PDB file of C-alpha atoms and ligand atoms in Angstrom:
ATOM      1  CA  UNK A 156      80.266 319.938 216.955  1.00  0.00           C
ATOM      2  CA  UNK A 157      79.481 318.989 213.382  1.00  0.00           C
ATOM      3  CA  UNK A 158      76.029 317.916 214.615  1.00  0.00           C
ATOM      4  CA  UNK A 159      75.431 321.364 216.122  1.00  0.00           C
ATOM      5  CA  UNK A 160      76.520 323.069 212.920  1.00  0.00           C
ATOM      6  CA  UNK A 161      74.219 320.859 210.902  1.00  0.00           C
ATOM      7  CA  UNK A 162      71.292 321.484 213.228  1.00  0.00           C
ATOM      8  CA  UNK A 163      71.800 325.239 212.942  1.00  0.00           C
ATOM      9  CA  UNK A 164      71.745 325.012 209.154  1.00  0.00           C
ATOM     10  CA  UNK A 165      68.642 322.823 209.208  1.00  0.00           C
ATOM     11  CA  UNK A 166      66.908 325.403 211.410  1.00  0.00           C
ATOM     12  CA  UNK A 167      68.005 328.168 209.061  1.00  0.00           C
ATOM     13  CA  UNK A 168      66.507 326.263 206.135  1.00  0.00           C
ATOM     14  CA  UNK A 169      63.313 325.667 208.101  1.00  0.00           C
ATOM     15  CA  UNK A 170      63.775 321.881 208.061  1.00  0.00           C
ATOM     16  CA  UNK A 171      62.613 321.589 211.651  1.00  0.00           C
ATOM     17  CA  UNK A 172      61.476 317.979 211.464  1.00  0.00           C
ATOM     18  CA  UNK A 173      64.795 316.817 210.019  1.00  0.00           C
ATOM     19  CA  UNK A 174      66.520 318.743 212.797  1.00  0.00           C
ATOM     20  CA  UNK A 175      64.349 317.008 215.388  1.00  0.00           C
ATOM     21  CA  UNK A 176      65.048 313.462 214.186  1.00  0.00           C
ATOM     22  CA  UNK A 177      68.554 313.763 212.730  1.00  0.00           C
ATOM     23  CA  UNK A 178      70.618 312.560 215.671  1.00  0.00           C
ATOM     24  CA  UNK A 179      68.549 309.421 216.323  1.00  0.00           C
ATOM     25  CA  UNK A 180      68.224 308.586 212.652  1.00  0.00           C
ATOM     26  CA  UNK A 181      71.931 309.050 212.037  1.00  0.00           C
ATOM     27  CA  UNK A 182      72.753 306.612 214.829  1.00  0.00           C
ATOM     28  CA  UNK A 183      70.316 304.051 213.419  1.00  0.00           C
ATOM     29  CA  UNK A 184      71.651 304.544 209.908  1.00  0.00           C
ATOM     30  CA  UNK A 185      75.223 303.964 211.050  1.00  0.00           C
ATOM     31  CA  UNK A 186      74.153 300.501 212.246  1.00  0.00           C
ATOM     32  CA  UNK A 187      72.093 299.713 209.139  1.00  0.00           C
ATOM     33  CA  UNK A 188      72.739 299.140 205.480  1.00  0.00           C
ATOM     34  CA  UNK A 189      71.063 302.345 204.311  1.00  0.00           C
ATOM     35  CA  UNK A 190      72.738 304.079 201.375  1.00  0.00           C
ATOM     36  CA  UNK A 191      73.352 307.832 201.627  1.00  0.00           C
ATOM     37  CA  UNK A 192      70.474 308.486 199.257  1.00  0.00           C
ATOM     38  CA  UNK A 193      68.144 306.232 201.246  1.00  0.00           C
ATOM     39  CA  UNK A 194      69.123 308.011 204.440  1.00  0.00           C
ATOM     40  CA  UNK A 195      68.502 311.426 202.908  1.00  0.00           C
ATOM     41  CA  UNK A 196      65.195 310.229 201.501  1.00  0.00           C
ATOM     42  CA  UNK A 197      64.119 308.971 204.936  1.00  0.00           C
ATOM     43  CA  UNK A 198      64.858 312.325 206.533  1.00  0.00           C
ATOM     44  CA  UNK A 199      63.084 314.301 203.824  1.00  0.00           C
ATOM     45  CA  UNK A 200      60.055 312.013 203.997  1.00  0.00           C
ATOM     46  CA  UNK A 201      59.762 312.839 207.718  1.00  0.00           C
ATOM     47  CA  UNK A 202      59.883 316.536 206.873  1.00  0.00           C
ATOM     48  CA  UNK A 203      57.231 316.253 204.153  1.00  0.00           C
ATOM     49  CA  UNK A 204      54.889 314.190 206.366  1.00  0.00           C
ATOM     50  CA  UNK A 205      55.259 316.600 209.271  1.00  0.00           C
ATOM     51  CA  UNK A 206      54.492 319.544 206.996  1.00  0.00           C
ATOM     52  CA  UNK A 207      51.433 317.840 205.513  1.00  0.00           C
ATOM     53  CA  UNK A 208      50.142 317.115 208.991  1.00  0.00           C
ATOM     54  CA  UNK A 209      50.712 320.682 210.134  1.00  0.00           C
ATOM     55  CA  UNK A 210      49.034 322.049 207.030  1.00  0.00           C
ATOM     56  CA  UNK A 211      46.017 319.757 207.516  1.00  0.00           C
ATOM     57  CA  UNK A 212      45.703 320.875 211.127  1.00  0.00           C
ATOM     58  CA  UNK A 213      45.909 324.549 210.181  1.00  0.00           C
ATOM     59  CA  UNK A 214      43.431 324.251 207.290  1.00  0.00           C
ATOM     60  CA  UNK A 215      41.020 322.269 209.483  1.00  0.00           C
ATOM     61  CA  UNK A 216      41.177 324.978 212.154  1.00  0.00           C
ATOM     62  CA  UNK A 217      40.624 327.732 209.589  1.00  0.00           C
ATOM     63  CA  UNK A 218      37.657 325.824 208.109  1.00  0.00           C
ATOM     64  CA  UNK A 219      35.687 326.336 211.370  1.00  0.00           C
ATOM     65  CA  UNK A 220      34.075 322.936 211.224  1.00  0.00           C
ATOM     66  CA  UNK A 221      31.615 322.491 214.117  1.00  0.00           C
ATOM     67  CA  UNK A 222      32.299 318.780 214.519  1.00  0.00           C
ATOM     68  CA  UNK A 223      34.064 316.678 211.912  1.00  0.00           C
ATOM     69  CA  UNK A 224      32.079 313.993 210.075  1.00  0.00           C
ATOM     70  CA  UNK A 225      33.600 311.342 207.870  1.00  0.00           C
ATOM     71  CA  UNK A 226      32.174 309.599 204.820  1.00  0.00           C
ATOM     72  CA  UNK A 227      33.521 306.322 206.221  1.00  0.00           C
ATOM     73  CA  UNK A 228      31.083 306.649 209.145  1.00  0.00           C
ATOM     74  CA  UNK A 229      28.039 307.163 206.940  1.00  0.00           C
ATOM     75  CA  UNK A 230      25.757 304.139 206.919  1.00  0.00           C
ATOM     76  CA  UNK A 231      24.470 303.959 203.344  1.00  0.00           C
ATOM     77  CA  UNK A 232      22.292 300.964 204.102  1.00  0.00           C
ATOM     78  CA  UNK A 233      20.418 302.950 206.709  1.00  0.00           C
ATOM     79  CA  UNK A 234      19.811 305.696 204.146  1.00  0.00           C
ATOM     80  CA  UNK A 235      18.833 304.237 200.766  1.00  0.00           C
ATOM     81  CA  UNK A 236      17.955 307.779 199.652  1.00  0.00           C
ATOM     82  CA  UNK A 237      21.676 308.610 199.438  1.00  0.00           C
ATOM     83  CA  UNK A 238      23.308 306.838 196.494  1.00  0.00           C
ATOM     84  CA  UNK A 239      26.702 305.488 197.558  1.00  0.00           C
ATOM     85  CA  UNK A 240      27.976 305.492 193.982  1.00  0.00           C
ATOM     86  CA  UNK A 241      27.191 309.181 193.548  1.00  0.00           C
ATOM     87  CA  UNK A 242      28.832 310.078 196.866  1.00  0.00           C
ATOM     88  CA  UNK A 243      31.936 308.018 196.053  1.00  0.00           C
ATOM     89  CA  UNK A 244      32.201 309.790 192.720  1.00  0.00           C
ATOM     90  CA  UNK A 245      31.924 313.171 194.496  1.00  0.00           C
ATOM     91  CA  UNK A 246      34.571 312.002 196.983  1.00  0.00           C
ATOM     92  CA  UNK A 247      37.105 311.896 194.133  1.00  0.00           C
ATOM     93  CA  UNK A 248      36.870 315.713 194.442  1.00  0.00           C
ATOM     94  CA  UNK A 249      37.025 316.420 190.704  1.00  0.00           C
ATOM     95  CA  UNK A 250      34.152 318.855 191.314  1.00  0.00           C
ATOM     96  CA  UNK A 251      36.588 321.159 193.144  1.00  0.00           C
ATOM     97  CA  UNK A 252      38.929 321.519 190.173  1.00  0.00           C
ATOM     98  CA  UNK A 253      35.927 322.044 187.900  1.00  0.00           C
ATOM     99  CA  UNK A 254      34.648 324.735 190.348  1.00  0.00           C
ATOM    100  CA  UNK A 255      31.248 323.101 190.345  1.00  0.00           C
ATOM    101  CA  UNK A 256      28.746 322.954 193.187  1.00  0.00           C
ATOM    102  CA  UNK A 257      26.951 320.270 195.168  1.00  0.00           C
ATOM    103  CA  UNK A 258      23.489 320.700 196.665  1.00  0.00           C
ATOM    104  CA  UNK A 259      22.200 318.269 199.268  1.00  0.00           C
ATOM    105  CA  UNK A 260      18.428 318.570 199.513  1.00  0.00           C
ATOM    106  CA  UNK A 261      16.049 316.740 201.817  1.00  0.00           C
ATOM    107  CA  UNK A 262      14.119 316.810 205.079  1.00  0.00           C
ATOM    108  CA  UNK A 263      15.844 317.178 208.480  1.00  0.00           C
ATOM    109  CA  UNK A 264      17.992 314.353 209.825  1.00  0.00           C
ATOM    110  CA  UNK A 265      18.652 312.442 206.591  1.00  0.00           C
ATOM    111  CA  UNK A 266      22.407 313.078 206.658  1.00  0.00           C
ATOM    112  CA  UNK A 267      22.829 316.155 204.444  1.00  0.00           C
ATOM    113  CA  UNK A 268      25.252 317.935 206.776  1.00  0.00           C
ATOM    114  CA  UNK A 269      27.100 314.688 207.507  1.00  0.00           C
ATOM    115  CA  UNK A 270      27.738 314.020 203.813  1.00  0.00           C
ATOM    116  CA  UNK A 271      28.620 317.651 203.099  1.00  0.00           C
ATOM    117  CA  UNK A 272      31.113 317.704 205.988  1.00  0.00           C
ATOM    118  CA  UNK A 273      32.455 314.312 204.888  1.00  0.00           C
ATOM    119  CA  UNK A 274      33.314 315.819 201.503  1.00  0.00           C
ATOM    120  CA  UNK A 275      34.869 318.854 203.183  1.00  0.00           C
ATOM    121  CA  UNK A 276      37.066 316.604 205.354  1.00  0.00           C
ATOM    122  CA  UNK A 277      38.180 314.744 202.206  1.00  0.00           C
ATOM    123  CA  UNK A 278      38.997 318.072 200.553  1.00  0.00           C
ATOM    124  CA  UNK A 279      41.058 319.151 203.574  1.00  0.00           C
ATOM    125  CA  UNK A 280      42.920 315.828 203.563  1.00  0.00           C
ATOM    126  CA  UNK A 281      43.754 316.349 199.907  1.00  0.00           C
ATOM    127  CA  UNK A 282      45.271 319.754 200.584  1.00  0.00           C
ATOM    128  CA  UNK A 283      42.380 322.051 199.651  1.00  0.00           C
ATOM    129  CA  UNK A 284      41.154 324.941 201.767  1.00  0.00           C
ATOM    130  CA  UNK A 285      37.551 324.981 202.970  1.00  0.00           C
ATOM    131  CA  UNK A 286      35.186 327.012 205.128  1.00  0.00           C
ATOM    132  CA  UNK A 287      32.023 326.032 206.991  1.00  0.00           C
ATOM    133  CA  UNK A 288      29.133 328.372 207.699  1.00  0.00           C
ATOM    134  CA  UNK A 289      25.384 328.257 208.026  1.00  0.00           C
ATOM    135  CA  UNK A 290      23.492 330.571 205.709  1.00  0.00           C
ATOM    136  CA  UNK A 291      22.177 332.618 208.626  1.00  0.00           C
ATOM    137  CA  UNK A 292      25.615 333.045 210.204  1.00  0.00           C
ATOM    138  CA  UNK A 293      27.101 334.130 206.908  1.00  0.00           C
ATOM    139  CA  UNK A 294      24.371 336.640 206.080  1.00  0.00           C
ATOM    140  CA  UNK A 295      24.459 338.096 209.610  1.00  0.00           C
ATOM    141  CA  UNK A 296      28.237 338.422 209.317  1.00  0.00           C
ATOM    142  CA  UNK A 297      28.050 340.113 205.905  1.00  0.00           C
ATOM    143  CA  UNK A 298      25.337 342.477 207.116  1.00  0.00           C
ATOM    144  CA  UNK A 299      27.520 343.542 210.045  1.00  0.00           C
ATOM    145  CA  UNK A 300      30.413 344.029 207.658  1.00  0.00           C
ATOM    146  CA  UNK A 301      28.271 346.177 205.381  1.00  0.00           C
ATOM    147  CA  UNK A 302      27.252 348.421 208.289  1.00  0.00           C
ATOM    148  CA  UNK A 303      30.929 348.735 209.274  1.00  0.00           C
ATOM    149  CA  UNK A 304      32.014 349.489 205.681  1.00  0.00           C
ATOM    150  CA  UNK A 305      34.003 346.289 205.775  1.00  0.00           C
ATOM    151  CA  UNK A 306      32.099 344.165 203.253  1.00  0.00           C
ATOM    152  CA  UNK A 307      34.853 343.522 200.683  1.00  0.00           C
ATOM    153  CA  UNK A 308      37.194 342.205 203.378  1.00  0.00           C
ATOM    154  CA  UNK A 309      34.579 339.928 204.984  1.00  0.00           C
ATOM    155  CA  UNK A 310      33.432 338.675 201.579  1.00  0.00           C
ATOM    156  CA  UNK A 311      36.956 337.420 201.000  1.00  0.00           C
ATOM    157  CA  UNK A 312      36.526 334.996 203.928  1.00  0.00           C
ATOM    158  CA  UNK A 313      33.784 333.288 201.902  1.00  0.00           C
ATOM    159  CA  UNK A 314      35.372 333.745 198.468  1.00  0.00           C
ATOM    160  CA  UNK A 315      38.905 332.537 199.118  1.00  0.00           C
ATOM    161  CA  UNK A 316      38.510 328.902 200.241  1.00  0.00           C
ATOM    162  CA  UNK A 317      38.372 326.343 197.429  1.00  0.00           C
ATOM    163  CA  UNK A 318      35.268 324.823 199.027  1.00  0.00           C
ATOM    164  CA  UNK A 319      32.589 326.815 200.831  1.00  0.00           C
ATOM    165  CA  UNK A 320      30.013 324.786 202.753  1.00  0.00           C
ATOM    166  CA  UNK A 321      26.792 326.724 203.324  1.00  0.00           C
ATOM    167  CA  UNK A 322      24.670 324.684 205.700  1.00  0.00           C
ATOM    168  CA  UNK A 323      20.963 325.011 206.396  1.00  0.00           C
ATOM    169  CA  UNK A 324      19.688 327.132 203.566  1.00  0.00           C
ATOM    170  CA  UNK A 325      15.996 327.736 203.862  1.00  0.00           C
ATOM    171  CA  UNK A 326      15.300 327.271 207.554  1.00  0.00           C
ATOM    172  CA  UNK A 327      14.813 331.004 208.055  1.00  0.00           C
ATOM    173  CA  UNK A 328      13.566 333.330 205.324  1.00  0.00           C
ATOM    174  CA  UNK A 329      15.883 336.111 204.131  1.00  0.00           C
ATOM    175  CA  UNK A 330      14.820 339.691 203.584  1.00  0.00           C
ATOM    176  CA  UNK A 331      15.721 341.500 200.396  1.00  0.00           C
ATOM    177  CA  UNK A 332      19.039 342.861 201.695  1.00  0.00           C
ATOM    178  CA  UNK A 333      20.028 339.375 202.873  1.00  0.00           C
ATOM    179  CA  UNK A 334      19.081 337.804 199.549  1.00  0.00           C
ATOM    180  CA  UNK A 335      21.126 340.480 197.801  1.00  0.00           C
ATOM    181  CA  UNK A 336      24.194 339.618 199.866  1.00  0.00           C
ATOM    182  CA  UNK A 337      23.705 335.946 199.011  1.00  0.00           C
ATOM    183  CA  UNK A 338      23.436 336.850 195.343  1.00  0.00           C
ATOM    184  CA  UNK A 339      26.700 338.832 195.517  1.00  0.00           C
ATOM    185  CA  UNK A 340      28.477 335.920 197.116  1.00  0.00           C
ATOM    186  CA  UNK A 341      27.121 333.289 194.738  1.00  0.00           C
ATOM    187  CA  UNK A 342      27.847 335.316 191.621  1.00  0.00           C
ATOM    188  CA  UNK A 343      31.370 336.133 192.750  1.00  0.00           C
ATOM    189  CA  UNK A 344      32.129 332.487 193.512  1.00  0.00           C
ATOM    190  CA  UNK A 345      30.581 331.379 190.235  1.00  0.00           C
ATOM    191  CA  UNK A 346      33.226 329.463 188.216  1.00  0.00           C
ATOM    192  CA  UNK A 347      35.813 330.582 190.819  1.00  0.00           C
ATOM    193  CA  UNK A 348      35.281 328.074 193.615  1.00  0.00           C
ATOM    194  CA  UNK A 349      32.916 325.310 194.711  1.00  0.00           C
ATOM    195  CA  UNK A 350      29.937 325.677 196.992  1.00  0.00           C
ATOM    196  CA  UNK A 351      28.463 322.738 198.851  1.00  0.00           C
ATOM    197  CA  UNK A 352      25.100 323.558 200.313  1.00  0.00           C
ATOM    198  CA  UNK A 353      22.408 321.795 202.272  1.00  0.00           C
ATOM    199  CA  UNK A 354      18.752 322.736 202.238  1.00  0.00           C
ATOM    200  CA  UNK A 355      15.454 321.387 203.458  1.00  0.00           C
ATOM    201  CA  UNK A 356      13.689 323.274 200.661  1.00  0.00           C
ATOM    202  CA  UNK A 357      13.284 322.072 197.105  1.00  0.00           C
ATOM    203  CA  UNK A 358      14.325 324.575 194.438  1.00  0.00           C
ATOM    204  CA  UNK A 359      10.683 325.453 193.768  1.00  0.00           C
ATOM    205  CA  UNK A 360      10.435 326.840 197.311  1.00  0.00           C
ATOM    206  CA  UNK A 361      13.525 329.013 197.115  1.00  0.00           C
ATOM    207  CA  UNK A 362      11.640 332.023 195.767  1.00  0.00           C
ATOM    208  CA  UNK A 363       9.601 332.155 198.956  1.00  0.00           C
ATOM    209  CA  UNK A 364      12.480 331.824 201.434  1.00  0.00           C
ATOM    210  CA  UNK A 365      14.574 334.290 199.437  1.00  0.00           C
ATOM    211  CA  UNK A 366      11.602 336.642 199.297  1.00  0.00           C
ATOM    212  CA  UNK A 367      12.053 337.591 195.649  1.00  0.00           C
ATOM    213  CA  UNK A 368      11.468 335.335 192.627  1.00  0.00           C
ATOM    214  CA  UNK A 369      13.797 337.280 190.308  1.00  0.00           C
ATOM    215  CA  UNK A 370      16.690 337.202 192.754  1.00  0.00           C
ATOM    216  CA  UNK A 371      15.989 333.535 193.545  1.00  0.00           C
ATOM    217  CA  UNK A 372      16.119 332.685 189.835  1.00  0.00           C
ATOM    218  CA  UNK A 373      19.402 334.581 189.421  1.00  0.00           C
ATOM    219  CA  UNK A 374      20.961 332.814 192.422  1.00  0.00           C
ATOM    220  CA  UNK A 375      19.774 329.367 191.313  1.00  0.00           C
ATOM    221  CA  UNK A 376      20.919 330.012 187.750  1.00  0.00           C
ATOM    222  CA  UNK A 377      24.515 330.542 188.873  1.00  0.00           C
ATOM    223  CA  UNK A 378      24.469 327.877 191.570  1.00  0.00           C
ATOM    224  CA  UNK A 379      23.099 325.152 189.353  1.00  0.00           C
ATOM    225  CA  UNK A 380      24.895 325.862 186.077  1.00  0.00           C
ATOM    226  CA  UNK A 381      27.747 323.504 187.021  1.00  0.00           C
ATOM    227  CA  UNK A 382      26.383 321.384 189.826  1.00  0.00           C
ATOM    228  CA  UNK A 383      25.240 318.060 191.164  1.00  0.00           C
ATOM    229  CA  UNK A 384      22.061 317.832 193.227  1.00  0.00           C
ATOM    230  CA  UNK A 385      21.780 314.995 195.722  1.00  0.00           C
ATOM    231  CA  UNK A 386      18.153 314.690 196.706  1.00  0.00           C
ATOM    232  CA  UNK A 387      17.839 312.573 199.832  1.00  0.00           C
ATOM    233  CA  UNK A 388      14.357 311.398 200.470  1.00  0.00           C
ATOM    234  CA  UNK A 389      13.857 309.244 203.463  1.00  0.00           C
ATOM    235  CA  UNK A 390      13.573 309.018 207.136  1.00  0.00           C
ATOM    236  CA  UNK A 391      15.546 310.940 209.741  1.00  0.00           C
ATOM    237  CA  UNK A 392      18.473 308.834 210.955  1.00  0.00           C
ATOM    238  CA  UNK A 393      17.875 309.903 214.555  1.00  0.00           C
ATOM    239  CA  UNK A 394      14.176 309.072 214.452  1.00  0.00           C
ATOM    240  CA  UNK A 395      14.927 305.776 212.749  1.00  0.00           C
ATOM    241  CA  UNK A 396      17.295 304.798 215.542  1.00  0.00           C
ATOM    242  CA  UNK A 397      14.806 305.815 218.179  1.00  0.00           C
ATOM    243  CA  UNK A 398      12.066 303.919 216.400  1.00  0.00           C
ATOM    244  CA  UNK A 399      14.308 300.857 216.277  1.00  0.00           C
ATOM    245  CA  UNK A 400      14.793 301.256 220.007  1.00  0.00           C
ATOM    246  CA  UNK A 401      11.003 301.075 220.350  1.00  0.00           C
ATOM    247  CA  UNK A 402      10.435 304.730 221.201  1.00  0.00           C
ATOM    248  CA  UNK A 403       8.479 305.391 218.020  1.00  0.00           C
ATOM    249  CA  UNK A 404       5.936 303.129 216.467  1.00  0.00           C
ATOM    250  CA  UNK A 405       6.268 303.751 212.734  1.00  0.00           C
ATOM    251  CA  UNK A 406       7.741 306.229 210.274  1.00  0.00           C
ATOM    252  CA  UNK A 407       5.909 309.499 210.575  1.00  0.00           C
ATOM    253  CA  UNK A 408       3.994 308.236 213.584  1.00  0.00           C
ATOM    254  CA  UNK A 409       3.617 310.427 216.632  1.00  0.00           C
ATOM    255  CA  UNK A 410       6.173 309.943 219.317  1.00  0.00           C
ATOM    256  CA  UNK A 411       4.935 307.790 222.143  1.00  0.00           C
ATOM    257  CA  UNK A 412       6.340 307.504 225.627  1.00  0.00           C
ATOM    258  CA  UNK A 413       8.453 304.412 226.210  1.00  0.00           C
ATOM    259  CA  UNK A 414       6.711 301.721 228.259  1.00  0.00           C
ATOM    260  CA  UNK A 415       7.049 302.374 231.977  1.00  0.00           C
TER     261      UNK A 415
HETATM  262  P1  ADP P 728      20.624 316.795 208.165  1.00  0.00           P
HETATM  263  O1  ADP P 728      21.749 317.738 207.920  1.00  0.00           O
HETATM  264  O2  ADP P 728      20.077 316.159 206.924  1.00  0.00           O
HETATM  265  O3  ADP P 728      19.528 317.404 208.992  1.00  0.00           O
HETATM  266  P2  ADP P 728      22.610 315.374 209.707  1.00  0.00           P
HETATM  267  O4  ADP P 728      23.658 315.126 208.690  1.00  0.00           O
HETATM  268  O5  ADP P 728      22.865 316.463 210.686  1.00  0.00           O
HETATM  269  O6  ADP P 728      21.175 315.580 209.020  1.00  0.00           O
HETATM  270  O7  ADP P 728      22.345 314.009 210.480  1.00  0.00           O
HETATM  271  C1  ADP P 728      21.820 313.971 211.805  1.00  0.00           C
HETATM  272  C2  ADP P 728      22.680 313.064 212.677  1.00  0.00           C
HETATM  273  O8  ADP P 728      22.559 311.724 212.253  1.00  0.00           O
HETATM  274  C3  ADP P 728      24.160 313.393 212.575  1.00  0.00           C
HETATM  275  O9  ADP P 728      24.753 313.151 213.825  1.00  0.00           O
HETATM  276  C4  ADP P 728      24.677 312.402 211.535  1.00  0.00           C
HETATM  277  O10 ADP P 728      26.039 312.114 211.735  1.00  0.00           O
HETATM  278  C5  ADP P 728      23.785 311.210 211.762  1.00  0.00           C
HETATM  279  N1  ADP P 728      23.484 310.488 210.517  1.00  0.00           N
HETATM  280  C6  ADP P 728      22.522 310.794 209.627  1.00  0.00           C
HETATM  281  N2  ADP P 728      22.449 309.888 208.648  1.00  0.00           N
HETATM  282  C7  ADP P 728      23.394 308.965 208.931  1.00  0.00           C
HETATM  283  C8  ADP P 728      23.798 307.739 208.288  1.00  0.00           C
HETATM  284  N3  ADP P 728      23.189 307.280 207.195  1.00  0.00           N
HETATM  285  N4  ADP P 728      24.819 307.065 208.867  1.00  0.00           N
HETATM  286  C9  ADP P 728      25.417 307.495 209.995  1.00  0.00           C
HETATM  287  N5  ADP P 728      25.051 308.623 210.655  1.00  0.00           N
HETATM  288  C10 ADP P 728      24.063 309.353 210.138  1.00  0.00           C
HETATM  289 MG1   MG P 729      21.942 319.653 208.632  1.00  0.00          MG
END
């Protein structure tokens, strides 16, 4: 009777986890030496943990991450081009509160997306919101929105999260309208929220993939004002593993068929 009344009140207050565990915990507590305060604390801890877990799950879903990658799984010895100290410093996430940006530059396969996603997963774990997109997906989406007179609303998707990961900048060139949309996004996020980006192009090549040197300079100016650039030179992790397995002969060498 009193249990039912209590459960109803817990539901009313939205303390669903406490409601779920109360009966069992109360029985245990009756047999133990827990003080009232300790018992209450135990119940509230369950509620807080359950909420944190739910929030992490929701934020991870909203972040649209293609497949999660963790910094703990990154093999720094296999990639001397990525400085572990720098990455560990970034993993403290102070860059998010400072609204500064991180740019991972380097050739394909060196772990740029892995490290960028690793930082995003850390941010999600720490309670921040994040969003993953490739540059091409984002520009295509914003273009569609512009045609449908829906640009301000769609822009908010990319402006609201504390961390925006823009993957694969530079693989495909942008036309002027696309570069303009990128400029709008970057200038509106400037000093408002962090961008993590990955690119296979060095900054000197951005003018050509953005199609316009003035716009490229304006975008880079805002992106880089408060930023850290992680330049990863080195060999593709996938190729390295295949070479180790004897499929390739040497770095940069042509692929050869495995012995029959
Ligand atoms: P990039 O974005 O630079 O092209 P990715 O981050 O996509 O490269 O890396 C390619 C694949 O190799 C991914 O599956 C990634 O998890 C893995 N990888 C790359 N570098 C490492 C590393 N140093 N340790 C562990 N896995 C790695
Ligand atoms: Mg990548």
